[in-house]
Short mmCIF file of C-alpha atoms in Angstrom, two decimals:
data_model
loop_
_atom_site.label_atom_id
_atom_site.label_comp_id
_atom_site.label_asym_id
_atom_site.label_seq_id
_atom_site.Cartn_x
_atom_site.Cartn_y
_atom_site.Cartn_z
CA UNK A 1 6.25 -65.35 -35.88
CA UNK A 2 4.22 -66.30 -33.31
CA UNK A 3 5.24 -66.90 -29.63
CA UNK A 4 4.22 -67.52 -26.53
CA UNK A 5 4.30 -65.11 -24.21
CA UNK A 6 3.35 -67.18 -20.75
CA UNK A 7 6.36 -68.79 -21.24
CA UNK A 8 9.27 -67.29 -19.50
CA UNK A 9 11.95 -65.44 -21.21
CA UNK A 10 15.31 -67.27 -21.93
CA UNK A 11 17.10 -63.92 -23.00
CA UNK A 12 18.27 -60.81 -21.82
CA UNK A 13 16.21 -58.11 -22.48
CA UNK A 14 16.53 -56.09 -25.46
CA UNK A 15 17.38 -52.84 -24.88
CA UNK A 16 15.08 -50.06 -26.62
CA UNK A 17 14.99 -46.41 -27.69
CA UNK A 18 12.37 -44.96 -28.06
CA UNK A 19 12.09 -41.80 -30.46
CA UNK A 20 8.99 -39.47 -29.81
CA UNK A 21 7.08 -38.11 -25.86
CA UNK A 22 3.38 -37.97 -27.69
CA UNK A 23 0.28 -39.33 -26.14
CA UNK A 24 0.77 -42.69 -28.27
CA UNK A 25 4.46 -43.00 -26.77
CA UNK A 26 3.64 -42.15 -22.99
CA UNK A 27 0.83 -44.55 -23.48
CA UNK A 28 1.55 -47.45 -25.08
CA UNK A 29 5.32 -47.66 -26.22
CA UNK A 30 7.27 -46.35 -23.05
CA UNK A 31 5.02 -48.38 -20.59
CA UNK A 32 4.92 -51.68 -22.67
CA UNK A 33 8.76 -52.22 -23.15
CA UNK A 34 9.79 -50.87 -19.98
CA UNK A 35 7.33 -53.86 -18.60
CA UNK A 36 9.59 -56.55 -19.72
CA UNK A 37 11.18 -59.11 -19.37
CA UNK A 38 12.01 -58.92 -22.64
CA UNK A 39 12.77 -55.59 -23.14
CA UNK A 40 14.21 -52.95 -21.48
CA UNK A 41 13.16 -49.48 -22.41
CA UNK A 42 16.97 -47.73 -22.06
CA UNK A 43 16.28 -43.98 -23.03
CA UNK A 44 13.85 -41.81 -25.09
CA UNK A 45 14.28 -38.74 -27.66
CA UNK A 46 12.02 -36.43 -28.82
CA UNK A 47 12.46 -32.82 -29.82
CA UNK A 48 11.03 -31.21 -27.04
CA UNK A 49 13.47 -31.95 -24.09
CA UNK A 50 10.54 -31.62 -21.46
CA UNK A 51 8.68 -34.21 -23.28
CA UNK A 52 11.19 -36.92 -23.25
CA UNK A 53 11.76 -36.56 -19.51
CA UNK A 54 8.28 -36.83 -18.42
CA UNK A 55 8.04 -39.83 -20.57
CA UNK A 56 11.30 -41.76 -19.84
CA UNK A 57 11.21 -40.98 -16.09
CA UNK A 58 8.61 -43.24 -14.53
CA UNK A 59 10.33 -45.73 -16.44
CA UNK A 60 13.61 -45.56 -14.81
CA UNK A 61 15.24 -44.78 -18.06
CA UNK A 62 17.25 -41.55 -19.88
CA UNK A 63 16.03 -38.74 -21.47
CA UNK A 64 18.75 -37.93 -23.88
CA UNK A 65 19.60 -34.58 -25.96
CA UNK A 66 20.36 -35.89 -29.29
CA UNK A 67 19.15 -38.93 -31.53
CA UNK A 68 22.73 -40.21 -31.60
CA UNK A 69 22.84 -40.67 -27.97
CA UNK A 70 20.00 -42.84 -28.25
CA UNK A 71 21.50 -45.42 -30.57
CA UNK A 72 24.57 -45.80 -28.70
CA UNK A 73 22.72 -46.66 -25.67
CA UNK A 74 20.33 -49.75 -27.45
CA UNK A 75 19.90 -52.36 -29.89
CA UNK A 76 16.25 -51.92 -31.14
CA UNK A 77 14.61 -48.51 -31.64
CA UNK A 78 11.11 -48.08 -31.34
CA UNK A 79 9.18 -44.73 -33.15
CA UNK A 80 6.40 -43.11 -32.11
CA UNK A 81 6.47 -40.01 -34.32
CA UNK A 82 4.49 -38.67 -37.24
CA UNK A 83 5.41 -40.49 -40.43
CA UNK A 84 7.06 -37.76 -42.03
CA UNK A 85 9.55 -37.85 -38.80
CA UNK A 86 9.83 -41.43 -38.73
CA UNK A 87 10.39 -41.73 -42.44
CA UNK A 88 13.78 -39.70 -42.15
CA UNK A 89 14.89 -41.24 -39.03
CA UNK A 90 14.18 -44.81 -39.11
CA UNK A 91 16.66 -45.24 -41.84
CA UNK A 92 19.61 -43.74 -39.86
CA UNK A 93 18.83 -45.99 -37.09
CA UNK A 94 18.94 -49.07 -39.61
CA UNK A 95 22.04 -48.30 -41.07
CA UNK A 96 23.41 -48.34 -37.55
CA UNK A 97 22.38 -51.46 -37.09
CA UNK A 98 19.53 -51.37 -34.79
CA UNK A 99 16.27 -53.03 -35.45
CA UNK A 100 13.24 -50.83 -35.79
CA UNK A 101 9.60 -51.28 -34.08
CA UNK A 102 7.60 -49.19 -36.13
CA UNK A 103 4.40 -47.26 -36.75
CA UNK A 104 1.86 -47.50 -39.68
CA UNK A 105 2.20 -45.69 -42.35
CA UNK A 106 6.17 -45.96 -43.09
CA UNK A 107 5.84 -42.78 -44.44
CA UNK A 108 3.10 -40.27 -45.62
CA UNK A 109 4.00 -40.89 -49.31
CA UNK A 110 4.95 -43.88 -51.00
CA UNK A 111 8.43 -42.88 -51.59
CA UNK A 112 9.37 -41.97 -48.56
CA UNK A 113 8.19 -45.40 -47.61
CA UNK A 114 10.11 -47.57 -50.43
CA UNK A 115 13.09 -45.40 -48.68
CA UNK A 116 12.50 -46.39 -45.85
CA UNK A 117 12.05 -50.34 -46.35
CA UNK A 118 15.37 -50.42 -48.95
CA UNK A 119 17.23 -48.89 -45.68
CA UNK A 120 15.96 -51.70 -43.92
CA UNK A 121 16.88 -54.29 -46.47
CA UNK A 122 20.37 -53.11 -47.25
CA UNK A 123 21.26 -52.53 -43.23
CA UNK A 124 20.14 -56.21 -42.83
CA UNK A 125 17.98 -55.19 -39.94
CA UNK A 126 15.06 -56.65 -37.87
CA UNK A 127 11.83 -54.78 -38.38
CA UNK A 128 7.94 -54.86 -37.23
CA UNK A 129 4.83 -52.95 -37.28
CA UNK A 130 2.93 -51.57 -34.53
CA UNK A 131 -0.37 -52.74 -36.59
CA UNK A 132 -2.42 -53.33 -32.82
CA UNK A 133 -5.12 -55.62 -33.58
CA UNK A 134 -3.19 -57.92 -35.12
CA UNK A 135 -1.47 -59.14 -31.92
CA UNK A 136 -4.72 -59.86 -30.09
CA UNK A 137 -5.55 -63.76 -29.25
CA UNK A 138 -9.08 -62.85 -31.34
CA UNK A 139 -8.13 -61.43 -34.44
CA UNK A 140 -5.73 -64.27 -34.34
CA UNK A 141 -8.61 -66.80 -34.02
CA UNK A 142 -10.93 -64.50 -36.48
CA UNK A 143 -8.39 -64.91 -39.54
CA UNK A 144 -7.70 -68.25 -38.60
CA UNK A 145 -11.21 -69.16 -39.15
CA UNK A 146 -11.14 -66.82 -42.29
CA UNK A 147 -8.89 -68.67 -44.08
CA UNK A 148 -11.06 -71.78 -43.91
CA UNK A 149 -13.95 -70.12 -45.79
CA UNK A 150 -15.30 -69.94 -48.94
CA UNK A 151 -15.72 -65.86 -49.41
CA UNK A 152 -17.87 -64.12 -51.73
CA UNK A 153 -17.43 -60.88 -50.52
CA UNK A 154 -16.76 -58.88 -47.73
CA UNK A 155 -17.55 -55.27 -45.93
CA UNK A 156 -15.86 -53.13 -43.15
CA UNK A 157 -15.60 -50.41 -41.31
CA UNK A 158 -13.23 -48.51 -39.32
CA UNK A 159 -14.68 -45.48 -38.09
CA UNK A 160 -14.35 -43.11 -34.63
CA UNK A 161 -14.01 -39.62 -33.87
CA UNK A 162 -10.44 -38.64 -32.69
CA UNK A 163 -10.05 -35.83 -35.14
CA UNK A 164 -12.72 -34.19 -33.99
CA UNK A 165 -10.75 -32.66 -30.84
CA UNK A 166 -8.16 -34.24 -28.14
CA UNK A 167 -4.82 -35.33 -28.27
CA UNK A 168 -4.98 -37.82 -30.99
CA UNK A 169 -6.32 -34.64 -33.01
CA UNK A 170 -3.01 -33.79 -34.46
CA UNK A 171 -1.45 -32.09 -37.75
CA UNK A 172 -0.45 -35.25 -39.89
CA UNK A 173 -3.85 -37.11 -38.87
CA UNK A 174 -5.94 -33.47 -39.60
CA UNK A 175 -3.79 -33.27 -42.82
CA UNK A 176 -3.81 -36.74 -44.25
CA UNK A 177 -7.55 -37.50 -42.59
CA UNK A 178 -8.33 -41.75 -42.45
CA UNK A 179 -6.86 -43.07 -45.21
CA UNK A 180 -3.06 -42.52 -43.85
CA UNK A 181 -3.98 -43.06 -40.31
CA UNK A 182 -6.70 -45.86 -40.06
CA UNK A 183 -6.33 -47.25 -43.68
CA UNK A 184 -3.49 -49.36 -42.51
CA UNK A 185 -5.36 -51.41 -40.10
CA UNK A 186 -8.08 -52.38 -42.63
CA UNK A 187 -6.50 -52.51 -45.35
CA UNK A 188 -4.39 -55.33 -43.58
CA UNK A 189 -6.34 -56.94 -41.91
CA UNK A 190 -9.00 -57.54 -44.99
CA UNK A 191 -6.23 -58.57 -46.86
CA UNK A 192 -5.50 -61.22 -44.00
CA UNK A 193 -8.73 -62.81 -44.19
CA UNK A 194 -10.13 -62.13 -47.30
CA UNK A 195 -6.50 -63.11 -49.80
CA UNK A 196 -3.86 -60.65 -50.65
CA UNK A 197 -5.33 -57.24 -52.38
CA UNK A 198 -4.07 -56.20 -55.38
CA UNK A 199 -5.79 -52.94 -56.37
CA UNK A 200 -7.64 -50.35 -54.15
CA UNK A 201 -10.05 -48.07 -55.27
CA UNK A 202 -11.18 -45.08 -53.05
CA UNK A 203 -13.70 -42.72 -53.37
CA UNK A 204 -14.26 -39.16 -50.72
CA UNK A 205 -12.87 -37.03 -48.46
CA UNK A 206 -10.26 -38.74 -45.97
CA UNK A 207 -10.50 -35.87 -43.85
CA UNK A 208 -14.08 -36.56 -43.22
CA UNK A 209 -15.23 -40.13 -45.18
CA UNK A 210 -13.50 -42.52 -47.46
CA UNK A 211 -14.88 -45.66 -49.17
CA UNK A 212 -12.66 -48.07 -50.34
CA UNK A 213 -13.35 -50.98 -53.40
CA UNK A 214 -10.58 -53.78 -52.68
CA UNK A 215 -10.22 -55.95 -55.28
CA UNK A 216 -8.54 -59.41 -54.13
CA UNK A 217 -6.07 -61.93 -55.91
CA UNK A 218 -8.83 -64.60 -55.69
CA UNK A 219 -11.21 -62.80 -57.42
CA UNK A 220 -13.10 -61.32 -53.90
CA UNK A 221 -13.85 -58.03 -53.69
CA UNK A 222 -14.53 -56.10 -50.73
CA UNK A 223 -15.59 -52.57 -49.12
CA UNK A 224 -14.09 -50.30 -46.47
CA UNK A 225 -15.55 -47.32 -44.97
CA UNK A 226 -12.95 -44.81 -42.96
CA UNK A 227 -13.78 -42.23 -40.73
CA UNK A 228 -11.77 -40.38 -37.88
CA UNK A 229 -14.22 -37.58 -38.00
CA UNK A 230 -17.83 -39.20 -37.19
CA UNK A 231 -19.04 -39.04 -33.20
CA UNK A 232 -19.52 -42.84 -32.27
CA UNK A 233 -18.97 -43.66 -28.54
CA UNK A 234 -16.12 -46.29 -29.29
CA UNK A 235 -14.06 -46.76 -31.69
CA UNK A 236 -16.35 -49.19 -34.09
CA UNK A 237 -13.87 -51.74 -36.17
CA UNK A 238 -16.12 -54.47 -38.20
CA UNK A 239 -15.39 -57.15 -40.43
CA UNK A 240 -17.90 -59.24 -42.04
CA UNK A 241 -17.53 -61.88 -44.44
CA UNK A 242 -19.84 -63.15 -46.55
CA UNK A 243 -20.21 -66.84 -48.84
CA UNK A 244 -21.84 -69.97 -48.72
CA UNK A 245 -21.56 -70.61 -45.19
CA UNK A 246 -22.89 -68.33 -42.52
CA UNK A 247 -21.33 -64.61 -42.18
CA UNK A 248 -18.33 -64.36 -40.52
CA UNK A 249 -18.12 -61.09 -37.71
CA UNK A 250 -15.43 -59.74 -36.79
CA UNK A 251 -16.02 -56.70 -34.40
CA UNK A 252 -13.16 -54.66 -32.12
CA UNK A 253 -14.97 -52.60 -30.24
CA UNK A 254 -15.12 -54.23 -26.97
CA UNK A 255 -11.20 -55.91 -27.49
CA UNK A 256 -9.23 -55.58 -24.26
CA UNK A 257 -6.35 -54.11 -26.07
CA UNK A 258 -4.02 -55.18 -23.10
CA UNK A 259 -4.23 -58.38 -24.17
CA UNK A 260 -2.16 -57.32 -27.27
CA UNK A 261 0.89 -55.26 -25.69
CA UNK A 262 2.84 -58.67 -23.90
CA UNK A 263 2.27 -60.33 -27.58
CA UNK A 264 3.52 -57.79 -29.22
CA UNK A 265 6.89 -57.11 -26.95
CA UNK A 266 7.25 -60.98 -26.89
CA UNK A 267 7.24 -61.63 -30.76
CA UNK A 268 9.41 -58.16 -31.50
CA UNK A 269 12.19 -59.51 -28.91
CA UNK A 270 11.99 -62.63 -30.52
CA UNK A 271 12.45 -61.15 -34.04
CA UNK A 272 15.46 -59.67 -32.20
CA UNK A 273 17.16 -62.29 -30.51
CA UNK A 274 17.03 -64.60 -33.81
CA UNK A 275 17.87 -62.05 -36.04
CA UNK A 276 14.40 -63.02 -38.00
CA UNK A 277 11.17 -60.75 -38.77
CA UNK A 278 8.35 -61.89 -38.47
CA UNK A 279 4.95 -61.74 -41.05
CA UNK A 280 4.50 -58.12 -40.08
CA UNK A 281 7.85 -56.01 -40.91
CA UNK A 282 8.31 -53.51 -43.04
CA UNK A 283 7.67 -54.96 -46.24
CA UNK A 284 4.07 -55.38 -45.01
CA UNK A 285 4.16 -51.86 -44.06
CA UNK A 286 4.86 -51.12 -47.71
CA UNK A 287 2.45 -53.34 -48.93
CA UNK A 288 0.09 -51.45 -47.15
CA UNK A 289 1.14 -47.69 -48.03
CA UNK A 290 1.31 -48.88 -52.05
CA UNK A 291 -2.94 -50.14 -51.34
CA UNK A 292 -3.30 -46.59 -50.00
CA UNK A 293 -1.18 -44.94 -52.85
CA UNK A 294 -3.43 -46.47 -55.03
CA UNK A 295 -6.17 -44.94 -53.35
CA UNK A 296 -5.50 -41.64 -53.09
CA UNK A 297 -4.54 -41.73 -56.81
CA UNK A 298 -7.81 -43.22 -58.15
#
């Protein structure tokens, strides 16, 4: 569902929760739908009290003491947790009837992700992913092009060093390693361009390097190298695609990722306000985790 976000906003603004005070949340989620004018960002909830004041209060909105509050005070909820914490609570706030913004993966297992989109399904509820390249003007123009060409194969990479210290260093990223954490934005995004996968093998250490074999419905079959633990100076994301014609590059590192946040609000309040998801809702999301089920089992 794409949109236009130059265009002004017909609507009120949906009004959001937001469920975790982590870097990611202060970041990107609080700022971007307290920006508006499609959303409003109403209160946030996290487990440490502190937290969710120092993240709700530039905003101008409520730092409240229990996850219940929050869903009586908003229509969509948005989750910037680990997956293990979103996985439990993003089906409570579906079967209250709120939509869900959410982050890649669902879940960290497979399970807890089917759980997690049959919620969904049965509540009747809006959902989309937080999947950030996606929403860019280039990636849009990359896959558009993509999907024009003959491919014989493909090779990426996704690689940077955030586990190796900082605040993106955390447990469920030092845990689960690159497969869980950066596998999602790969693995979709190849599948985008290159024709729907339909078996993943992988190969290594997520924790330090994986390697990925993607085998396509057409026939394609492409590689994917993951990394979180490798020092690079920016985060290096590269497509290339490979046939007949002349390669095809797609490469991240120098994306203005600020381009993507107005896209993203304007599409999810859209998805909202019609009562329709878009491409990338949960079902996508558990696309995605049963590609990286497969490759952890392999």
């Amino acid at each position: 569902m794409e949109t236009d976000a130059a265009q002004p906003w017909p609507h009120p603004p949906v009004k959001v929760g937001l469920v975790g005070a982590g870097p990611w949340a202060r970041a990107v989620h609080a700022r971007v739908l307290a920006a508006g004018p499609e959303t409003r960002l109403t209160s946030v909830w996290a487990r440490r009290a502190e937290a969710a004041r120092e993240t709700a209060e530039p905003h101008g909105a409520a730092a409240v003491t229990r996850f219940e509050e929050l869903l009586d005070g908003c229509e969509a909820v948005a989750f910037a947790v680990p997956p293990a914490v979103q996985a439990e609570l993003a089906p409570l706030a579906a079967k209250a009837g709120k939509a869900l913004l959410l982050e890649k993966p669902l879940g960290v297992d497979l399970a807890s992700a089917r759980r997690l989109a049959d919620a969904v399904d049965e509540a009747g509820v809006v959902s989309q992913l937080v999947l950030t390249n996606r929403y860019h003007p280039a990636t849009r123009k990359f896959l558009s092009r993509a999907r024009e060409l003959e491919i014989t194969g493909a090779r990426s990479c996704l690689l940077h060093g955030a586990f190796l210290g900082g605040e993106f260093a955390t447990t469920w990223r030092l845990e689960h390693g690159a497969l869980l954490d950066l596998g999602p934005h790969l693995l979709d995004l190849l599948d985008a361009a290159v024709g729907p996968i339909v078996r993943v093998r992988g190969t290594g250490d997520p924790r330090r390097w994986i390697e990925l074999t993607c085998e396509h419905a057409n026939g394609v079959v492409s590689q994917a190298s993951l990394s979180g633990s490798v020092h690079v100076e920016q985060g290096n994301t590269r497509i290339e695609l490979f046939g007949p014609q002349a390669p095809l590059v797609y490469d991240a590192t120098e994306l203005d990722h600020e381009e993507t946040w107005s896209v993203l609000r304007r599409e999810f309040a859209t998805a909202v306000r019609t009562g329709v998801s878009g491409e990338l809702d949960v079902h996508r999301g558990l696309h995605l985790q049963t590609l990286m089920a497969q490759a952890s089992e392999s």
